[in-house]
Amino acid sequence: MKILILPIIIFIAIFFVVLGKQRSKKSTMGYGSIRFKKTVVYIFLVILILSLPILYLLPRNKLIKNGIDGNKLREQIDKEDFGTLYNEGKLDTATTLIKQKNYSFDIKSNAFYINQMENSFVEIIGEEKQEADGKIDVEIYTYKSSFNNIDVTKYQAVPIAMMVNNTLVIEKANDTTFNYKQFNNNFTTIQFTKGDPLFHSTFDSVSRPGIVLIRYPKGVSYLKEK
Amino acid sequence: MMSLIEANYHEVIKRQYIFKLRTHFDLLYLIIISQMVGILLSFMAIGSSSSSFLSVNYYNSSIVIVLTLISMFVVSLNLATDNYRNMDFAFVTNRFTSNMSNILILISLALITALTATLSGALTRIALYFMVGPEKIALDGFVLTPIKLCMDFLTVMLISMLISSIGYLFGCLAQKNKAFILMLPVFLVGLIFILRTNGVGLNFIKNMFEFYFSEKSIFIYAIKLILTSIVFFAFSTLLTDKIEVRK
């Protein structure tokens, strides 16, 4: 679309300036067709005046709501630290910690490796189970995240866990790139809005590494691969 | 032959004003064209920020306002030139009534263009709503509240008035002495040099900008801009008051 804008602008500038300058018998001062100019100006005014009620009539339910306060979310995440909740057995009570996925793998040997890819953006916590059931259970958690006070948790990719030979590989799936548009204040009113930056060179982002909880059978040990 | 009817200042200014509203339509046309270009340009984001999986593009009507202000400057400069001034002599006139009607025209243009520049924000929002889809637009900032609209209108109108008073002053200076036609580009280039170097000049400009554009009270801000515009308009009127009827 951006590629089209410049030719459209050039076309409009040439079209209106040339037609506006055309000499006409009905022109004022013998310079420029006043009828043409008036038509253009009136059409433009009508479009602009109509645009306001149309804007108010547009359904807003699909617009992206920014119902999250980044600072409050940060505080809440600090309170709901995974380690603390896990030790107290209160993982279910967390409001900012969401279980994204479960995996279960069979293991026949008494040791396995864990290979955490660099881009996985997770912390790994291991726990030995009470029973020797021959299964490695993997639970993946993520913290709620926000961007400019918009809840963007659902756009975070869920890390992938897979068993390759005797190695549990944790890697990050490709993120869904979320691109959205935001309107901000004009430079003429920026001084009257409380600290709203003009170009948003900084943004408020809340994002924490996810948690991968690995429960392995009793008597099995694990080693982290380099 | 001299007329026995005593000329009334208000009546003469009113007639000239109405006459100029009709004949100077091309000035409004110029501003409207620049705003149309501005609206198209405002479909391009003015800024963006991103993280690993997110990117946001920011939009507003600032480019429409900037183009409006530039065209207001050009229009006010033009209004003070001989082409437009000589039209006044179709009426019973003097320099004072001519200047007053010109100032009223500029204020009217500032009002109309502030209204169109403000409403252009609504047009941009509607266009992007349908072009990219509502699911990709943040609700915050999308809604133009009546207060926001009024504030936009007022600030654009005041700045337009100030810019037009400066442009009109430059035009009148050029009327007084043609050397000032050369002075304007020199002044603008000089201004750029001052802004690129640190020193007393830069501090002066910074302080001047802060005086106007750091004001948090819209009431005091309005008074500052209105008074400054009045000073510039008054100075322009005084400058051209003694210029002979036709050069």
Tab-separated table of C-alpha atoms in Angstrom:
chain	number	residue	atom	x	y	z
A	1	MET	CA	0.000	0.000	0.000
A	2	LYS	CA	2.883	2.354	0.887
A	3	ILE	CA	4.238	1.955	-2.653
A	4	LEU	CA	0.979	3.301	-4.029
A	5	ILE	CA	0.789	6.367	-1.824
A	6	LEU	CA	3.520	8.407	-3.505
A	7	PRO	CA	2.167	8.002	-7.072
A	8	ILE	CA	-1.333	8.812	-5.793
A	9	ILE	CA	-0.060	11.977	-4.109
A	10	ILE	CA	1.798	13.070	-7.251
A	11	PHE	CA	-1.303	12.363	-9.322
A	12	ILE	CA	-3.564	14.329	-6.987
A	13	ALA	CA	-1.160	17.257	-6.791
A	14	ILE	CA	-0.839	17.437	-10.584
A	15	PHE	CA	-4.529	16.791	-11.247
A	16	PHE	CA	-5.892	19.406	-8.866
A	17	VAL	CA	-3.233	22.032	-9.433
A	18	VAL	CA	-3.413	21.784	-13.226
A	19	LEU	CA	-7.192	21.712	-13.332
A	20	GLY	CA	-7.387	24.461	-10.749
A	21	LYS	CA	-5.124	26.667	-12.841
A	22	GLN	CA	-6.977	26.155	-16.102
A	23	ARG	CA	-8.245	29.426	-17.412
A	24	SER	CA	-11.957	29.723	-17.536
A	25	LYS	CA	-14.413	32.394	-18.577
A	26	LYS	CA	-16.148	31.974	-15.240
A	27	SER	CA	-12.997	32.402	-13.245
A	28	THR	CA	-12.336	35.153	-10.781
A	29	MET	CA	-9.529	37.506	-11.739
A	30	GLY	CA	-9.325	35.517	-14.997
A	31	TYR	CA	-7.192	32.997	-13.185
A	32	GLY	CA	-8.229	29.470	-12.340
A	33	SER	CA	-11.599	27.811	-12.655
A	34	ILE	CA	-13.434	28.918	-9.545
A	35	ARG	CA	-16.265	26.460	-10.193
A	36	PHE	CA	-13.849	23.553	-10.230
A	37	LYS	CA	-12.113	24.785	-7.089
A	38	LYS	CA	-15.392	25.275	-5.276
A	39	THR	CA	-16.546	21.786	-6.245
A	40	VAL	CA	-13.324	20.245	-4.930
A	41	VAL	CA	-13.443	22.212	-1.676
A	42	TYR	CA	-17.135	21.501	-1.036
A	43	ILE	CA	-16.779	17.775	-1.766
A	44	PHE	CA	-13.790	17.660	0.578
A	45	LEU	CA	-15.730	19.500	3.287
A	46	VAL	CA	-18.745	17.196	2.933
A	47	ILE	CA	-16.522	14.095	3.158
A	48	LEU	CA	-14.803	15.463	6.269
A	49	ILE	CA	-18.039	16.469	7.961
A	50	LEU	CA	-19.581	13.066	7.232
A	51	SER	CA	-16.489	11.271	8.468
A	52	LEU	CA	-17.131	12.253	12.072
A	53	PRO	CA	-20.572	10.582	12.486
A	54	ILE	CA	-19.309	7.593	10.478
A	55	LEU	CA	-16.387	7.255	12.889
A	56	TYR	CA	-18.764	7.227	15.857
A	57	LEU	CA	-20.985	4.642	14.153
A	58	LEU	CA	-18.165	2.190	13.421
A	59	PRO	CA	-18.360	-0.962	15.562
A	60	ARG	CA	-15.533	-0.987	18.082
A	61	ASN	CA	-15.890	-4.462	19.512
A	62	LYS	CA	-13.173	-5.864	17.251
A	63	LEU	CA	-10.622	-3.156	18.042
A	64	ILE	CA	-7.710	-4.176	20.240
A	65	LYS	CA	-8.493	-3.265	23.810
A	66	ASN	CA	-5.777	-2.158	26.136
A	67	GLY	CA	-7.276	-3.358	29.379
A	68	ILE	CA	-4.004	-4.150	31.135
A	69	ASP	CA	-2.039	-1.858	33.369
A	70	GLY	CA	1.597	-2.740	32.667
A	71	ASN	CA	2.813	-1.597	36.083
A	72	LYS	CA	0.172	-3.601	37.955
A	73	LEU	CA	0.911	-6.660	35.835
A	74	ARG	CA	4.601	-6.344	36.678
A	75	GLU	CA	3.812	-6.194	40.403
A	76	GLN	CA	1.467	-9.177	40.187
A	77	ILE	CA	4.056	-11.262	38.299
A	78	ASP	CA	6.636	-10.487	41.001
A	79	LYS	CA	4.177	-11.733	43.622
A	80	GLU	CA	3.429	-14.907	41.680
A	81	ASP	CA	6.949	-16.185	41.328
A	82	PHE	CA	6.871	-19.737	39.938
A	83	GLY	CA	9.377	-21.154	42.421
A	84	THR	CA	7.466	-19.858	45.452
A	85	LEU	CA	4.080	-21.009	44.192
A	86	TYR	CA	5.472	-24.370	43.142
A	87	ASN	CA	7.041	-25.016	46.538
A	88	GLU	CA	3.810	-24.030	48.263
A	89	GLY	CA	1.738	-26.127	45.857
A	90	LYS	CA	-0.280	-23.092	44.777
A	91	LEU	CA	0.358	-23.067	41.053
A	92	ASP	CA	-3.391	-23.258	40.377
A	93	THR	CA	-4.016	-19.999	42.220
A	94	ALA	CA	-1.738	-17.926	39.960
A	95	THR	CA	-3.491	-15.331	37.800
A	96	THR	CA	-0.485	-14.300	35.749
A	97	LEU	CA	0.924	-17.778	35.163
A	98	ILE	CA	-0.769	-19.828	32.454
A	99	LYS	CA	-0.160	-23.458	31.569
A	100	GLN	CA	0.305	-23.543	27.812
A	101	LYS	CA	0.964	-27.188	26.994
A	102	ASN	CA	1.670	-30.699	28.335
A	103	TYR	CA	3.966	-33.299	26.792
A	104	SER	CA	4.643	-36.870	27.825
A	105	PHE	CA	7.577	-38.992	26.611
A	106	ASP	CA	8.556	-42.590	27.301
A	107	ILE	CA	12.041	-43.226	28.664
A	108	LYS	CA	13.716	-46.611	28.826
A	109	SER	CA	17.192	-45.708	30.075
A	110	ASN	CA	18.091	-44.384	33.506
A	111	ALA	CA	19.479	-41.080	32.245
A	112	PHE	CA	18.579	-38.491	29.618
A	113	TYR	CA	19.947	-35.236	28.292
A	114	ILE	CA	18.221	-31.872	28.067
A	115	ASN	CA	19.089	-29.640	25.170
A	116	GLN	CA	17.761	-26.117	25.585
A	117	MET	CA	17.966	-24.054	22.413
A	118	GLU	CA	19.328	-20.532	22.924
A	119	ASN	CA	16.214	-18.832	21.626
A	120	SER	CA	13.790	-20.830	23.756
A	121	PHE	CA	13.370	-17.984	26.286
A	122	VAL	CA	12.427	-20.350	29.118
A	123	GLU	CA	13.687	-21.456	32.486
A	124	ILE	CA	13.872	-25.189	33.080
A	125	ILE	CA	12.944	-26.725	36.395
A	126	GLY	CA	13.412	-30.444	36.990
A	127	GLU	CA	11.557	-32.594	39.518
A	128	GLU	CA	11.938	-36.277	40.285
A	129	LYS	CA	8.630	-38.068	40.542
A	130	GLN	CA	7.691	-40.364	43.394
A	131	GLU	CA	7.036	-43.302	41.094
A	132	ALA	CA	9.103	-44.994	38.383
A	133	ASP	CA	6.434	-44.950	35.648
A	134	GLY	CA	8.895	-44.675	32.728
A	135	LYS	CA	7.445	-41.370	31.536
A	136	ILE	CA	8.850	-37.850	31.359
A	137	ASP	CA	6.094	-35.278	31.809
A	138	VAL	CA	6.767	-31.784	30.515
A	139	GLU	CA	4.569	-28.833	31.497
A	140	ILE	CA	5.057	-25.486	29.803
A	141	TYR	CA	3.983	-22.295	31.556
A	142	THR	CA	4.058	-18.699	30.448
A	143	TYR	CA	3.563	-15.423	32.254
A	144	LYS	CA	1.004	-12.954	31.009
A	145	SER	CA	2.670	-10.318	28.857
A	146	SER	CA	1.626	-6.874	27.746
A	147	PHE	CA	2.735	-4.305	25.202
A	148	ASN	CA	1.564	-0.723	25.596
A	149	ASN	CA	-1.048	-2.006	28.051
A	150	ILE	CA	-2.456	-4.506	25.549
A	151	ASP	CA	-2.613	-8.173	26.552
A	152	VAL	CA	-0.369	-9.959	24.067
A	153	THR	CA	-0.031	-13.292	25.878
A	154	LYS	CA	-1.760	-15.218	23.118
A	155	TYR	CA	0.785	-14.024	20.546
A	156	GLN	CA	3.704	-15.594	22.432
A	157	ALA	CA	4.825	-18.816	20.824
A	158	VAL	CA	4.591	-21.976	22.904
A	159	PRO	CA	8.001	-23.648	23.243
A	160	ILE	CA	8.234	-27.063	21.633
A	161	ALA	CA	9.448	-30.094	23.567
A	162	MET	CA	10.526	-33.226	21.698
A	163	MET	CA	12.454	-36.359	22.485
A	164	VAL	CA	15.248	-37.075	20.027
A	165	ASN	CA	16.986	-40.362	20.868
A	166	ASN	CA	17.814	-39.849	24.503
A	167	THR	CA	17.695	-36.068	24.499
A	168	LEU	CA	14.796	-33.851	25.459
A	169	VAL	CA	15.002	-30.832	23.145
A	170	ILE	CA	13.325	-27.573	24.194
A	171	GLU	CA	13.061	-24.998	21.463
A	172	LYS	CA	10.956	-22.015	20.743
A	173	ALA	CA	8.385	-22.181	17.995
A	174	ASN	CA	8.193	-19.293	15.585
A	175	ASP	CA	6.384	-16.327	17.089
A	176	THR	CA	3.236	-15.025	15.550
A	177	THR	CA	4.290	-11.559	14.557
A	178	PHE	CA	1.620	-9.240	15.798
A	179	ASN	CA	1.558	-5.945	13.934
A	180	TYR	CA	-1.001	-3.385	14.957
A	181	LYS	CA	-1.773	0.292	14.474
A	182	GLN	CA	-2.178	2.864	17.174
A	183	PHE	CA	-3.349	6.458	16.919
A	184	ASN	CA	-1.709	8.994	19.146
A	185	ASN	CA	-1.988	12.714	19.751
A	186	ASN	CA	-1.074	15.391	17.262
A	187	PHE	CA	1.983	17.475	18.062
A	188	THR	CA	-0.238	20.503	18.699
A	189	THR	CA	-1.869	18.949	21.761
A	190	ILE	CA	1.046	16.937	23.089
A	191	GLN	CA	1.870	19.581	25.700
A	192	PHE	CA	-1.584	19.244	27.248
A	193	THR	CA	-1.533	15.452	27.523
A	194	LYS	CA	0.209	14.075	30.544
A	195	GLY	CA	3.561	12.849	29.354
A	196	ASP	CA	2.304	11.141	26.218
A	197	PRO	CA	5.351	10.940	23.936
A	198	LEU	CA	4.908	12.108	20.363
A	199	PHE	CA	6.645	9.283	18.568
A	200	HIS	CA	6.525	6.602	21.261
A	201	SER	CA	10.259	5.990	20.992
A	202	THR	CA	9.868	4.017	24.197
A	203	PHE	CA	7.137	1.543	24.862
A	204	ASP	CA	5.864	-0.274	27.889
A	205	SER	CA	6.490	-3.976	27.514
A	206	VAL	CA	6.016	-6.664	30.178
A	207	SER	CA	7.464	-10.024	29.250
A	208	ARG	CA	9.074	-12.763	31.353
A	209	PRO	CA	10.708	-16.054	30.362
A	210	GLY	CA	8.362	-19.020	30.370
A	211	ILE	CA	8.805	-22.018	32.671
A	212	VAL	CA	9.363	-25.600	31.551
A	213	LEU	CA	8.682	-28.032	34.364
A	214	ILE	CA	10.153	-31.473	33.687
A	215	ARG	CA	8.942	-34.328	35.861
A	216	TYR	CA	11.092	-37.420	35.350
A	217	PRO	CA	10.678	-40.929	36.790
A	218	LYS	CA	12.219	-41.987	40.070
A	219	GLY	CA	15.752	-43.285	39.678
A	220	VAL	CA	16.335	-41.430	36.387
A	221	SER	CA	18.877	-38.617	36.220
A	222	TYR	CA	19.322	-35.857	33.672
A	223	LEU	CA	22.222	-33.935	32.247
A	224	LYS	CA	22.135	-30.583	30.472
A	225	GLU	CA	23.740	-30.707	27.064
A	226	LYS	CA	26.180	-27.961	26.206
B	1	MET	CA	-15.727	63.590	-8.065
B	2	MET	CA	-15.864	63.157	-4.331
B	3	SER	CA	-18.710	61.290	-2.692
B	4	LEU	CA	-20.780	63.076	-0.094
B	5	ILE	CA	-21.524	59.820	1.730
B	6	GLU	CA	-19.329	59.485	4.764
B	7	ALA	CA	-17.434	56.236	4.733
B	8	ASN	CA	-18.018	54.022	7.727
B	9	TYR	CA	-14.975	51.944	8.687
B	10	HIS	CA	-16.977	48.939	9.812
B	11	GLU	CA	-19.065	48.941	6.671
B	12	VAL	CA	-16.037	49.261	4.385
B	13	ILE	CA	-14.151	46.481	6.181
B	14	LYS	CA	-17.243	44.270	6.096
B	15	ARG	CA	-17.732	44.800	2.355
B	16	GLN	CA	-14.092	44.164	1.595
B	17	TYR	CA	-14.130	41.071	3.764
B	18	ILE	CA	-17.176	39.594	1.981
B	19	PHE	CA	-15.690	40.511	-1.398
B	20	LYS	CA	-12.389	38.860	-0.531
B	21	LEU	CA	-14.101	35.762	0.818
B	22	ARG	CA	-15.537	35.244	-2.658
B	23	THR	CA	-12.559	36.247	-4.742
B	24	HIS	CA	-9.769	34.707	-2.663
B	25	PHE	CA	-11.229	31.236	-2.881
B	26	ASP	CA	-8.017	30.026	-4.518
B	27	LEU	CA	-6.206	30.599	-1.203
B	28	LEU	CA	-8.521	28.180	0.567
B	29	TYR	CA	-8.188	25.815	-2.382
B	30	LEU	CA	-4.395	25.788	-1.982
B	31	ILE	CA	-4.669	24.898	1.692
B	32	ILE	CA	-7.276	22.208	1.004
B	33	ILE	CA	-5.054	20.581	-1.650
B	34	SER	CA	-2.144	20.533	0.790
B	35	GLN	CA	-4.432	18.935	3.379
B	36	MET	CA	-5.534	16.273	0.880
B	37	VAL	CA	-1.882	15.445	0.264
B	38	GLY	CA	-1.338	15.451	4.043
B	39	ILE	CA	-4.194	12.991	4.585
B	40	LEU	CA	-2.650	10.602	2.068
B	41	LEU	CA	0.746	10.981	3.722
B	42	SER	CA	-0.788	10.328	7.135
B	43	PHE	CA	-1.690	6.795	6.009
B	44	MET	CA	2.004	6.117	6.455
B	45	ALA	CA	3.022	5.603	10.046
B	46	ILE	CA	4.853	8.447	11.766
B	47	GLY	CA	6.756	6.029	13.972
B	48	SER	CA	6.992	2.460	15.102
B	49	SER	CA	8.306	0.334	17.913
B	50	SER	CA	8.765	-3.375	18.171
B	51	SER	CA	9.841	-6.266	20.331
B	52	SER	CA	10.663	-9.847	19.337
B	53	PHE	CA	7.183	-10.776	18.220
B	54	LEU	CA	5.365	-7.456	18.207
B	55	SER	CA	5.449	-4.318	16.181
B	56	VAL	CA	3.281	-1.263	16.405
B	57	ASN	CA	2.898	1.576	13.940
B	58	TYR	CA	1.784	4.981	15.172
B	59	TYR	CA	-0.493	7.329	13.298
B	60	ASN	CA	-1.797	10.848	13.778
B	61	SER	CA	-2.722	13.940	11.775
B	62	SER	CA	0.465	15.872	12.487
B	63	ILE	CA	1.553	15.821	8.838
B	64	VAL	CA	-1.804	17.341	7.782
B	65	ILE	CA	-1.321	20.083	10.366
B	66	VAL	CA	2.273	20.758	9.299
B	67	LEU	CA	1.235	21.077	5.641
B	68	THR	CA	-1.683	23.301	6.688
B	69	LEU	CA	0.682	25.600	8.575
B	70	ILE	CA	3.119	25.786	5.673
B	71	SER	CA	0.318	26.636	3.242
B	72	MET	CA	-1.107	29.183	5.711
B	73	PHE	CA	2.296	30.872	5.765
B	74	VAL	CA	2.452	30.931	1.956
B	75	VAL	CA	-1.132	32.204	1.695
B	76	SER	CA	-0.625	35.003	4.212
B	77	LEU	CA	2.597	35.982	2.506
B	78	ASN	CA	0.738	36.127	-0.827
B	79	LEU	CA	-2.119	38.130	0.609
B	80	ALA	CA	0.256	40.962	1.400
B	81	THR	CA	1.608	41.112	-2.159
B	82	ASP	CA	0.687	43.687	-4.820
B	83	ASN	CA	-1.517	41.263	-6.787
B	84	TYR	CA	-3.952	40.958	-3.952
B	85	ARG	CA	-3.534	44.431	-2.491
B	86	ASN	CA	-4.392	46.252	-5.742
B	87	MET	CA	-7.760	44.491	-5.824
B	88	ASP	CA	-8.813	46.542	-2.813
B	89	PHE	CA	-8.906	49.732	-4.813
B	90	ALA	CA	-12.091	48.661	-6.549
B	91	PHE	CA	-13.603	49.805	-3.228
B	92	VAL	CA	-13.510	52.865	-1.097
B	93	THR	CA	-10.491	51.926	0.913
B	94	ASN	CA	-7.328	52.849	2.676
B	95	ARG	CA	-4.437	50.805	4.005
B	96	PHE	CA	-6.063	50.330	7.365
B	97	THR	CA	-9.345	48.865	6.030
B	98	SER	CA	-7.403	46.770	3.534
B	99	ASN	CA	-5.230	45.311	6.293
B	100	MET	CA	-8.193	44.721	8.574
B	101	SER	CA	-10.124	42.835	5.903
B	102	ASN	CA	-6.996	40.806	5.097
B	103	ILE	CA	-6.543	39.944	8.761
B	104	LEU	CA	-10.193	38.865	8.971
B	105	ILE	CA	-9.679	36.699	5.881
B	106	LEU	CA	-6.641	35.076	7.485
B	107	ILE	CA	-8.542	34.431	10.714
B	108	SER	CA	-11.418	32.917	8.690
B	109	LEU	CA	-8.958	30.718	6.806
B	110	ALA	CA	-7.384	29.666	10.103
B	111	LEU	CA	-10.851	28.701	11.401
B	112	ILE	CA	-11.824	26.710	8.305
B	113	THR	CA	-8.503	24.960	7.917
B	114	ALA	CA	-8.312	24.139	11.625
B	115	LEU	CA	-11.723	22.509	11.286
B	116	THR	CA	-10.690	20.500	8.223
B	117	ALA	CA	-7.319	19.540	9.740
B	118	THR	CA	-9.088	18.339	12.890
B	119	LEU	CA	-11.674	16.344	10.949
B	120	SER	CA	-8.961	14.791	8.798
B	121	GLY	CA	-8.100	12.703	11.880
B	122	ALA	CA	-11.533	11.067	11.635
B	123	LEU	CA	-11.082	10.414	7.924
B	124	THR	CA	-7.682	8.764	8.481
B	125	ARG	CA	-9.163	6.540	11.190
B	126	ILE	CA	-12.059	5.426	8.987
B	127	ALA	CA	-9.749	4.733	6.040
B	128	LEU	CA	-7.352	2.643	8.140
B	129	TYR	CA	-10.289	0.867	9.793
B	130	PHE	CA	-11.374	-0.468	6.428
B	131	MET	CA	-7.906	-0.876	4.907
B	132	VAL	CA	-6.200	-2.878	7.656
B	133	GLY	CA	-9.216	-4.131	9.598
B	134	PRO	CA	-10.369	-3.309	13.145
B	135	GLU	CA	-8.605	-6.344	14.626
B	136	LYS	CA	-5.269	-4.650	13.921
B	137	ILE	CA	-6.103	-1.246	15.403
B	138	ALA	CA	-5.795	-0.321	19.068
B	139	LEU	CA	-8.920	1.103	20.669
B	140	ASP	CA	-6.811	3.529	22.676
B	141	GLY	CA	-6.470	6.691	20.602
B	142	PHE	CA	-8.947	5.535	17.978
B	143	VAL	CA	-11.888	7.281	19.583
B	144	LEU	CA	-11.998	11.018	19.026
B	145	THR	CA	-13.725	12.399	22.076
B	146	PRO	CA	-15.442	15.811	21.838
B	147	ILE	CA	-12.840	17.250	24.229
B	148	LYS	CA	-10.000	15.915	22.076
B	149	LEU	CA	-11.630	17.325	18.957
B	150	CYS	CA	-12.138	20.738	20.556
B	151	MET	CA	-8.568	20.803	21.806
B	152	ASP	CA	-7.220	19.835	18.385
B	153	PHE	CA	-9.353	22.461	16.695
B	154	LEU	CA	-8.373	25.215	19.111
B	155	THR	CA	-4.642	24.514	19.036
B	156	VAL	CA	-4.476	24.195	15.240
B	157	MET	CA	-6.509	27.365	14.848
B	158	LEU	CA	-4.270	29.330	17.209
B	159	ILE	CA	-1.043	28.117	15.632
B	160	SER	CA	-2.450	28.783	12.139
B	161	MET	CA	-3.322	32.296	13.214
B	162	LEU	CA	0.159	32.850	14.611
B	163	ILE	CA	1.834	31.455	11.491
B	164	SER	CA	-0.389	33.562	9.238
B	165	SER	CA	0.434	36.682	11.265
B	166	ILE	CA	4.149	35.960	10.801
B	167	GLY	CA	3.656	35.311	7.079
B	168	TYR	CA	1.615	38.484	6.715
B	169	LEU	CA	4.316	40.458	8.506
B	170	PHE	CA	6.950	39.101	6.125
B	171	GLY	CA	4.696	40.023	3.197
B	172	CYS	CA	4.268	43.546	4.527
B	173	LEU	CA	8.011	43.892	5.090
B	174	ALA	CA	8.512	42.855	1.475
B	175	GLN	CA	5.956	45.491	0.503
B	176	LYS	CA	7.851	48.132	2.394
B	177	ASN	CA	11.188	47.157	0.956
B	178	LYS	CA	11.762	44.585	-1.749
B	179	ALA	CA	15.052	43.629	-0.101
B	180	PHE	CA	13.005	41.716	2.438
B	181	ILE	CA	12.022	39.253	-0.297
B	182	LEU	CA	15.657	38.143	-0.198
B	183	MET	CA	15.719	38.356	3.575
B	184	LEU	CA	13.180	35.593	4.086
B	185	PRO	CA	15.276	32.736	2.651
B	186	VAL	CA	18.337	34.187	4.392
B	187	PHE	CA	16.375	34.243	7.635
B	188	LEU	CA	15.250	30.627	7.203
B	189	VAL	CA	18.739	29.392	6.306
B	190	GLY	CA	20.139	31.375	9.238
B	191	LEU	CA	17.593	29.758	11.506
B	192	ILE	CA	18.718	26.305	10.391
B	193	PHE	CA	22.354	27.246	11.104
B	194	ILE	CA	21.416	28.513	14.547
B	195	LEU	CA	19.571	25.285	15.296
B	196	ARG	CA	22.606	23.255	14.198
B	197	THR	CA	25.015	25.111	16.442
B	198	ASN	CA	24.953	25.577	20.164
B	199	GLY	CA	25.025	29.105	21.418
B	200	VAL	CA	23.054	32.140	22.471
B	201	GLY	CA	20.850	32.008	19.361
B	202	LEU	CA	19.878	28.423	19.992
B	203	ASN	CA	19.092	29.157	23.624
B	204	PHE	CA	16.920	32.069	22.579
B	205	ILE	CA	14.963	29.892	20.153
B	206	LYS	CA	14.671	27.126	22.753
B	207	ASN	CA	13.380	29.580	25.346
B	208	MET	CA	10.944	31.020	22.834
B	209	PHE	CA	9.601	27.562	21.972
B	210	GLU	CA	9.375	26.648	25.630
B	211	PHE	CA	7.488	29.858	26.351
B	212	TYR	CA	4.756	28.829	23.926
B	213	PHE	CA	4.935	25.075	23.570
B	214	SER	CA	5.662	24.001	27.137
B	215	GLU	CA	2.647	25.815	28.484
B	216	LYS	CA	0.413	23.296	30.212
B	217	SER	CA	-2.609	25.540	30.640
B	218	ILE	CA	-4.557	25.786	27.407
B	219	PHE	CA	-6.088	29.076	28.536
B	220	ILE	CA	-2.703	30.789	29.072
B	221	TYR	CA	-1.408	29.138	25.885
B	222	ALA	CA	-4.333	30.637	23.939
B	223	ILE	CA	-3.717	34.079	25.418
B	224	LYS	CA	-0.008	33.913	24.540
B	225	LEU	CA	-0.673	32.947	20.926
B	226	ILE	CA	-3.525	35.411	20.441
B	227	LEU	CA	-1.521	38.300	21.895
B	228	THR	CA	1.523	37.439	19.785
B	229	SER	CA	-0.648	37.245	16.659
B	230	ILE	CA	-2.216	40.622	17.499
B	231	VAL	CA	1.245	42.155	17.926
B	232	PHE	CA	2.387	40.823	14.527
B	233	PHE	CA	-0.819	41.908	12.791
B	234	ALA	CA	-0.638	45.354	14.408
B	235	PHE	CA	2.990	45.725	13.387
B	236	SER	CA	2.078	44.740	9.807
B	237	THR	CA	-0.722	47.320	9.777
B	238	LEU	CA	1.566	50.042	11.072
B	239	LEU	CA	4.271	49.130	8.576
B	240	THR	CA	2.043	49.442	5.541
B	241	ASP	CA	-0.083	52.314	6.798
B	242	LYS	CA	2.009	54.940	5.070
B	243	ILE	CA	2.645	53.125	1.800
B	244	GLU	CA	1.297	55.089	-1.167
B	245	VAL	CA	-1.925	53.898	-2.763
B	246	ARG	CA	-0.385	52.149	-5.757
B	247	LYS	CA	3.273	51.605	-6.439
